[in-house]
mmCIF file of C-alpha atoms and ligand atoms in Angstrom:
data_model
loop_
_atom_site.group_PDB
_atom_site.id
_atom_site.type_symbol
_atom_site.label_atom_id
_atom_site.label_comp_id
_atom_site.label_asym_id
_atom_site.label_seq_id
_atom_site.Cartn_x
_atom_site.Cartn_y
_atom_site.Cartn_z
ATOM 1 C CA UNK S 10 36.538 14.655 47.625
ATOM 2 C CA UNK S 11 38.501 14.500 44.242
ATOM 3 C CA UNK S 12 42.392 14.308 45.089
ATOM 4 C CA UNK S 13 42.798 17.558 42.645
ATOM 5 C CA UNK S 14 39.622 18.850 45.193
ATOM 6 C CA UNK S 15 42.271 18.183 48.352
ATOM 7 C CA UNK S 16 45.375 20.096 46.839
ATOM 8 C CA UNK S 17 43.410 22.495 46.213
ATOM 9 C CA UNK S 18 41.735 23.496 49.340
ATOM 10 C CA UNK S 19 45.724 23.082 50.794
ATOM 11 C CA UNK S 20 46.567 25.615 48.791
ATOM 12 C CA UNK S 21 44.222 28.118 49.634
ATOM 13 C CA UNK S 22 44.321 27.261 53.277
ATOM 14 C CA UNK S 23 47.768 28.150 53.222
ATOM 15 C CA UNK S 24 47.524 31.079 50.942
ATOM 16 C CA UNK S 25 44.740 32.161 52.953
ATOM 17 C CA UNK S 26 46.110 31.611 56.613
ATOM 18 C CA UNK S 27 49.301 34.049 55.362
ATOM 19 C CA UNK S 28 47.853 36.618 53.431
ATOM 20 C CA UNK S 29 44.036 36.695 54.093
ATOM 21 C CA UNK S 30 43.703 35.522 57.164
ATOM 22 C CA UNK S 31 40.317 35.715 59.230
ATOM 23 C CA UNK S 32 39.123 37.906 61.630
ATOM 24 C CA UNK S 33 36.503 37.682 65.078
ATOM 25 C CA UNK S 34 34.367 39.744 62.053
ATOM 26 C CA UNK S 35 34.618 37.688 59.151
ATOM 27 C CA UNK S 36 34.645 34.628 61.101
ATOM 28 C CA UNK S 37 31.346 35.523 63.530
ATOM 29 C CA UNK S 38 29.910 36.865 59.862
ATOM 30 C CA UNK S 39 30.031 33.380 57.860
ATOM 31 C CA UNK S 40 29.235 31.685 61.552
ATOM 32 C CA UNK S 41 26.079 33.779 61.717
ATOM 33 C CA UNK S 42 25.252 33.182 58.277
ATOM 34 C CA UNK S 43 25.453 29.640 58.589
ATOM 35 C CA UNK S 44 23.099 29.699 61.623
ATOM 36 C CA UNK S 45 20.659 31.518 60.079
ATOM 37 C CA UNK S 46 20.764 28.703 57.467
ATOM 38 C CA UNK S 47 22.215 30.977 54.595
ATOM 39 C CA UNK S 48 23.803 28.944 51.760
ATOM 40 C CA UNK S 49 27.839 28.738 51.911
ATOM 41 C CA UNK S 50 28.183 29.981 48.115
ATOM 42 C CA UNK S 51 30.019 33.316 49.798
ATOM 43 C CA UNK S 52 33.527 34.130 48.085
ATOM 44 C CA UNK S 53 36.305 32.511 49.310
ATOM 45 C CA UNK S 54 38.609 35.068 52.003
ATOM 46 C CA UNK S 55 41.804 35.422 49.440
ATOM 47 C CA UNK S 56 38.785 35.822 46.960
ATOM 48 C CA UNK S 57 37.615 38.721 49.192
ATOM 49 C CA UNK S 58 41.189 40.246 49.922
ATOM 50 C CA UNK S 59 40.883 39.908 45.747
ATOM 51 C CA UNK S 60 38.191 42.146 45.419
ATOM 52 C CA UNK S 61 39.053 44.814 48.524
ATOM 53 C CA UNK S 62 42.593 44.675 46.646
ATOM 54 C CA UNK S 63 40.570 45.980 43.214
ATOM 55 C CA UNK S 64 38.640 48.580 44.976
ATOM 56 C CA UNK S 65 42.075 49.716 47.196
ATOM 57 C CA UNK S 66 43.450 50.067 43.311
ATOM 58 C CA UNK S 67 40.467 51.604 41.821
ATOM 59 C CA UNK S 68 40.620 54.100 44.788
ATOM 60 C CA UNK S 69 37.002 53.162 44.917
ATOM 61 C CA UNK S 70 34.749 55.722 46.642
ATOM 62 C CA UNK S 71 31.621 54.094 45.559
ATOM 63 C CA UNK S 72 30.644 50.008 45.252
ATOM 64 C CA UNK S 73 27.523 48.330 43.919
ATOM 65 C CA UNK S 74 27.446 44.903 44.785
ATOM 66 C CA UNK S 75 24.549 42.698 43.662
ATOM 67 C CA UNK S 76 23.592 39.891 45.220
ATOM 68 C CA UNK S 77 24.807 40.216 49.099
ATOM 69 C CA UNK S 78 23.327 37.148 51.149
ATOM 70 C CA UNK S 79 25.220 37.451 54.378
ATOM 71 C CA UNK S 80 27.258 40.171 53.354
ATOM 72 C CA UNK S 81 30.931 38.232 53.549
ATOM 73 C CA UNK S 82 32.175 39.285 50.125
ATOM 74 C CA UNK S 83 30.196 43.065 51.267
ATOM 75 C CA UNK S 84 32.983 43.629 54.059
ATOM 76 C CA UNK S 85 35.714 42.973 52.412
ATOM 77 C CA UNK S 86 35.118 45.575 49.713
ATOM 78 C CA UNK S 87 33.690 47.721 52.492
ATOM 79 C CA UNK S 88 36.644 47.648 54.379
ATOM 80 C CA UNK S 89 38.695 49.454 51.003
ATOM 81 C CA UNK S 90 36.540 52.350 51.437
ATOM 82 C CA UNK S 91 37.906 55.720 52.925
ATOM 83 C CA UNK S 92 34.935 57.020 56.266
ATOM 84 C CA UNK S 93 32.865 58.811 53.642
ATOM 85 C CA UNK S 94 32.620 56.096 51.103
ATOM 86 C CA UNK S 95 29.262 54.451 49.808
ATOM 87 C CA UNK S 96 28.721 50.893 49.505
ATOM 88 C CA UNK S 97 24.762 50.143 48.334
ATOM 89 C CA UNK S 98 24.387 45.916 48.091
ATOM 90 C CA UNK S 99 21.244 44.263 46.187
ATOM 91 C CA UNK S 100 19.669 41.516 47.590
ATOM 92 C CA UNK S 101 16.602 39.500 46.839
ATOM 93 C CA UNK S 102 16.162 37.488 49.916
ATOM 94 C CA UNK S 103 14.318 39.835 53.029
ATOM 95 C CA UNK S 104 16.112 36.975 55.338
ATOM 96 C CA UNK S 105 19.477 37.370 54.004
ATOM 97 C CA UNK S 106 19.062 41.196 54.159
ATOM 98 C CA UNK S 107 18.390 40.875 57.429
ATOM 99 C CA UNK S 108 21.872 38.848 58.282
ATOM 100 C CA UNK S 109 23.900 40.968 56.716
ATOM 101 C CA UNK S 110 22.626 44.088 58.394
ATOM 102 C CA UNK S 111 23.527 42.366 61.490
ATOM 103 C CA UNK S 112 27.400 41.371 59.963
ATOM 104 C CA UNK S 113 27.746 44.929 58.173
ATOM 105 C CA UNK S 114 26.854 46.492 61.826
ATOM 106 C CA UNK S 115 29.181 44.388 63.913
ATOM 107 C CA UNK S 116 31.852 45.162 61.706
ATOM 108 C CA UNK S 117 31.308 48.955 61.948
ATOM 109 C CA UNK S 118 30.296 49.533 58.588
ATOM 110 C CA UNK S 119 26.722 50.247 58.423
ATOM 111 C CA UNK S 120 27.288 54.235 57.935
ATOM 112 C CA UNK S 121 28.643 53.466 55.031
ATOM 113 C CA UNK S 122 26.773 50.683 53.568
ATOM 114 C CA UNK S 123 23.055 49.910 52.502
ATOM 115 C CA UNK S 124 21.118 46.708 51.719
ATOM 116 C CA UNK S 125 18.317 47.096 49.677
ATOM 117 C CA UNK S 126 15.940 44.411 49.413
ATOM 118 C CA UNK S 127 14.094 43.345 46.384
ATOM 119 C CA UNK S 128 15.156 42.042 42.623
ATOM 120 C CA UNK S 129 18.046 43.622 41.437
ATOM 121 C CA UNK S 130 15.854 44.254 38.413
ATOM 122 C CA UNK S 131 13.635 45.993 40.055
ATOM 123 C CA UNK S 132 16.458 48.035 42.166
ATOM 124 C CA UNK S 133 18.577 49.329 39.396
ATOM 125 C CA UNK S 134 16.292 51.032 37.646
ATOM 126 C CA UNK S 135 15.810 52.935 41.085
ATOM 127 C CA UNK S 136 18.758 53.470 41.497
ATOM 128 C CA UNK S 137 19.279 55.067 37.926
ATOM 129 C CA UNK S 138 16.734 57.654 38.968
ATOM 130 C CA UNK S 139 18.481 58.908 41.825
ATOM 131 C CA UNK S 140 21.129 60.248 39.577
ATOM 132 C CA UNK S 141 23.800 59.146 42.082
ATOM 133 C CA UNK S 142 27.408 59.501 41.399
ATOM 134 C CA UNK S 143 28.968 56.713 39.745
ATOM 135 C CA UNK S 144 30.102 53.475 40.975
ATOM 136 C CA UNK S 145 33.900 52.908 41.244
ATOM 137 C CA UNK S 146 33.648 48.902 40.816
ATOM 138 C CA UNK S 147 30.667 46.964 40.649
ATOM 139 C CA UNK S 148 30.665 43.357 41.702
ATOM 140 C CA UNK S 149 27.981 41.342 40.132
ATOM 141 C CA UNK S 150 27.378 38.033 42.236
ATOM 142 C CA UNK S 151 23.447 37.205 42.280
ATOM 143 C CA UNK S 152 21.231 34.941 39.974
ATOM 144 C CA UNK S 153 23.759 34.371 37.451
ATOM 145 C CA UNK S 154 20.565 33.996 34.534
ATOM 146 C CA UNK S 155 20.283 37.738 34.754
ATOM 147 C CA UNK S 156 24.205 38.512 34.484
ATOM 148 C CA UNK S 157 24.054 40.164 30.947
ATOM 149 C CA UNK S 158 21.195 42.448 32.274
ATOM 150 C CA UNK S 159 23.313 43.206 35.586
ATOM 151 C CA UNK S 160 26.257 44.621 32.835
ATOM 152 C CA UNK S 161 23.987 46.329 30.923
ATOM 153 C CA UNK S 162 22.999 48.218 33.785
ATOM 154 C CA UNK S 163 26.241 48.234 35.399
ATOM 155 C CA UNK S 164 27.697 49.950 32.432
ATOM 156 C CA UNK S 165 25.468 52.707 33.430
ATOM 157 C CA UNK S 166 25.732 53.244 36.185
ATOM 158 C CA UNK S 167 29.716 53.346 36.218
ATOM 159 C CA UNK S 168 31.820 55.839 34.256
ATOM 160 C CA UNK S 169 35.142 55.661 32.031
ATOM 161 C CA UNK S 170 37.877 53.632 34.735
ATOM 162 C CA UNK S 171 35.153 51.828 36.556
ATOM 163 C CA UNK S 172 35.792 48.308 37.321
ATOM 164 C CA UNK S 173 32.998 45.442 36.522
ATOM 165 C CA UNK S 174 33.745 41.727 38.594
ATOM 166 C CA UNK S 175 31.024 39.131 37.447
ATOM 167 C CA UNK S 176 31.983 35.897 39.681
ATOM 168 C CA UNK S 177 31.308 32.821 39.110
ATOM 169 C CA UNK S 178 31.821 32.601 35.068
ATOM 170 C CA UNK S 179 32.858 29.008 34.731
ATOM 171 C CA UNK S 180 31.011 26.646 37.135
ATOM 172 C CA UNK S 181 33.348 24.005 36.656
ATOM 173 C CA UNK S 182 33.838 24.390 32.837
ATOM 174 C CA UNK S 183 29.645 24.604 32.048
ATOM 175 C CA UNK S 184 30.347 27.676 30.653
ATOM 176 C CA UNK S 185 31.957 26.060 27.609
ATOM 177 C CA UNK S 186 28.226 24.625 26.759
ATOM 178 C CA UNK S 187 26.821 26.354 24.179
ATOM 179 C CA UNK S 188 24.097 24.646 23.967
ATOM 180 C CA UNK S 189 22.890 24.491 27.634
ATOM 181 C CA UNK S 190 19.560 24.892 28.415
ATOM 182 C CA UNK S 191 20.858 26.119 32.092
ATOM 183 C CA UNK S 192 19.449 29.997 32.774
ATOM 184 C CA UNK S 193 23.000 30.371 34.356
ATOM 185 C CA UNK S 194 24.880 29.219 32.034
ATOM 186 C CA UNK S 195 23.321 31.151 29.281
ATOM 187 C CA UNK S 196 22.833 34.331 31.139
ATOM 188 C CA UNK S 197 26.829 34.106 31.941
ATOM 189 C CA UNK S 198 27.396 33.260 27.901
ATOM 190 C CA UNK S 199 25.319 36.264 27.377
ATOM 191 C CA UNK S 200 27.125 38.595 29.477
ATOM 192 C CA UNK S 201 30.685 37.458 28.502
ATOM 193 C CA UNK S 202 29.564 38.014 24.743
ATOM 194 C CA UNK S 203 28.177 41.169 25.984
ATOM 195 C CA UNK S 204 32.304 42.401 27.397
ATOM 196 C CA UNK S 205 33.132 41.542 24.359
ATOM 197 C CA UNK S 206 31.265 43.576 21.928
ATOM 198 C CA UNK S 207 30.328 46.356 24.011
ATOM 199 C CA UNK S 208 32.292 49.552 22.579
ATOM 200 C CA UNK S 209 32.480 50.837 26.203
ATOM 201 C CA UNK S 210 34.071 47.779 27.695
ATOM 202 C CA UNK S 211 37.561 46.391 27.499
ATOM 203 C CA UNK S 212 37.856 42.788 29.254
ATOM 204 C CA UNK S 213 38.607 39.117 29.834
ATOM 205 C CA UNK S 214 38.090 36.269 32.075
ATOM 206 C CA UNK S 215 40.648 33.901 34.161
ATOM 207 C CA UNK S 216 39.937 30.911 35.911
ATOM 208 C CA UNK S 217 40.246 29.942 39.624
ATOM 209 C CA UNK S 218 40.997 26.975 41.586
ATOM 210 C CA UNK S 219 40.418 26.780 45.517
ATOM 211 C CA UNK S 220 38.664 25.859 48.361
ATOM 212 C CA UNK S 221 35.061 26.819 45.888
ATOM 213 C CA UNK S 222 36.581 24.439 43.779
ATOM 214 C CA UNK S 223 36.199 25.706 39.853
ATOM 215 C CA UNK S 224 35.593 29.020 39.207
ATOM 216 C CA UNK S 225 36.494 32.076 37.721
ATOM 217 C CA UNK S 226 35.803 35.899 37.448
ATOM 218 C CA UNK S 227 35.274 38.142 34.726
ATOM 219 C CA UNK S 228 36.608 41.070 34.512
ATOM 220 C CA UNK S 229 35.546 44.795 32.543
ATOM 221 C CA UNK S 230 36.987 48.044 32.384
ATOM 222 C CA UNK S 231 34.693 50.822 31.242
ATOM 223 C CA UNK S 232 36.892 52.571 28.750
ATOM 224 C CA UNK S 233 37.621 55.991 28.526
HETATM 225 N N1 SAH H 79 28.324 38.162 47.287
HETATM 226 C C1 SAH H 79 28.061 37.186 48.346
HETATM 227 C C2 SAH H 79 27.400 35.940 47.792
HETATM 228 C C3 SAH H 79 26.115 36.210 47.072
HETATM 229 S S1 SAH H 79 25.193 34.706 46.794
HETATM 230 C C4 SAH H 79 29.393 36.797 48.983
HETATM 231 O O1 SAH H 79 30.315 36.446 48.242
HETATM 232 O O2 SAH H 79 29.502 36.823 50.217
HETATM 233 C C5 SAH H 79 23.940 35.300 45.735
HETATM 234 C C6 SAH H 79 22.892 36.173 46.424
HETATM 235 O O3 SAH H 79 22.121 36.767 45.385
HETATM 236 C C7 SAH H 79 21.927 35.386 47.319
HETATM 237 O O4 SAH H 79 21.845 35.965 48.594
HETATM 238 C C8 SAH H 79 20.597 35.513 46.587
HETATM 239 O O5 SAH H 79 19.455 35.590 47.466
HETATM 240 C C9 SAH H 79 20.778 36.817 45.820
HETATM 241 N N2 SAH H 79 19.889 36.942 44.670
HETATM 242 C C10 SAH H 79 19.382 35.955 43.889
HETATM 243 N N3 SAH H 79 18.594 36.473 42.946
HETATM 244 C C11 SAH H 79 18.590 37.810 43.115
HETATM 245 C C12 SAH H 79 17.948 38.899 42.465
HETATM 246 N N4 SAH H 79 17.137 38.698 41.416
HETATM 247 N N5 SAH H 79 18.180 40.142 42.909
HETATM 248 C C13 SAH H 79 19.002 40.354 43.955
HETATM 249 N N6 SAH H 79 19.624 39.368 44.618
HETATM 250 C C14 SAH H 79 19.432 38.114 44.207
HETATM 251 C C1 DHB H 80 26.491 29.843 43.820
HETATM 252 C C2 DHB H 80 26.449 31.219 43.772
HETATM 253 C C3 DHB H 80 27.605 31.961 43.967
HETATM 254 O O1 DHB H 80 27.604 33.307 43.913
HETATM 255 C C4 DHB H 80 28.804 31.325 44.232
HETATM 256 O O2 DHB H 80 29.932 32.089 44.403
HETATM 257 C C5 DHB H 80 28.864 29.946 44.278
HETATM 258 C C6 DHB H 80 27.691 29.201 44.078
HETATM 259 C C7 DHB H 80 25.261 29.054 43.602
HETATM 260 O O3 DHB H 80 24.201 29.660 43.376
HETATM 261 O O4 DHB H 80 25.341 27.840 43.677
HETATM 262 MG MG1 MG H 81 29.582 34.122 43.759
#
């Protein structure tokens, strides 16, 4: 591990043991996962307290997160919700669906959350029929190659004030690459072009450091 790697994860184990600290929940939920052979590519916990910290300010009543594997980064923002809230998570994987039913259960949030199983391409559209309220925040966190289509159809599906969180946006600075043949990498180009010159989104990006090493988030307001 890179000495830059080390300070690092020191950091955000102290940042993390103070103001995000686990619970028997999140802890039995990422030790679960990791039984059931799930990848650990889950946000980090001040990550999580991050994104329940955005909904808590958004005064969120509704979240769409795509991409949910165990459902780690699912309970966090679930736990910002008031009893009547509505949390519906994407996922592609029938066998990480399955794991974080389990998690979202033990935690005491499956009234208010769903996992629906299938491509997120295939899901949103779906959803779009329904003619659901809009989504408060929208966290987009699944096959990063599709993240300018994930916008697209997070715009709407939001309304003016909604919150958009695409994670993962730098990848250890690949994102600079403009001429990377990587899906992700030119799937997260695309959708960072697309906050830029959308007329109904006002946004940026900021980098992160931490026990995921790397990283960053983007970040989109829908405007009014
Ligand atoms: N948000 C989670 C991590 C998600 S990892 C957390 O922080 O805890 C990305 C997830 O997206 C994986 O579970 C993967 O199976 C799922 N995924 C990949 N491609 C997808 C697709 N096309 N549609 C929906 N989910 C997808
Ligand atoms: C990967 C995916 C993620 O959502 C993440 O936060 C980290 C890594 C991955 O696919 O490698
Ligand atoms: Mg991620």
């Amino acid at each position: 591990m890179s000495t830059a790697q080390k300070l690092w994860d020191d950091v955000d184990a102290y940042f993390t043991s103070l103001l995000a600290p686990a619970d028997e929940v999140l802890t039995e939920t990422l030790r679960d996962s990791e039984a059931a052979g799930l990848p650990p590519i889950n946000v980090a916990p001040n990550q999580g307290k991050l994104l329940q910290l955005f909904a808590r300010i958004q005064g969120a009543r509704r979240i769409l997160e795509i991409g949910t594997l165990g459902g780690y980064s699912t309970i966090w923002l679930g736990r910002a919700l008031p009893a009547d809230g509505r949390l519906i998570t994407l996922e592609y994987d029938a066998k990480h669906a399955e794991v974080a039913r389990r998690n979202l259960s033990r935690a005491g949030l499956d009234k208010i959350t769903e996992v629906r199983v299938g491509p997120a391409l295939e899901s949103l559209p779906k959803l779009a029929e329904e003619r659901q309220d809009p989504f408060d925040l929208v966290f987009i966190d699944a096959d990063k190659a599709n993240n300018v289509h994930y916008v697209e159809w997070a715009v709407k599906l939001t309304r003016p004030g909604s919150l958009i969180v695409v994670d993962n946006v730098v990848r250890g600075g690949r994102v600079t690459d403009a001429d990377s043949d990587d899906p992700s990498v030119r799937g997260t180009r695309a959708a960072l072009e697309l906050i830029a010159n959308h007329p109904k989104l006002a946004g940026t990006a900021v980098q992160t450091v931490g026990s995921k090493g790397h990283d960053g988030f983007a970040l989109a307001r829908v405007v009014d």
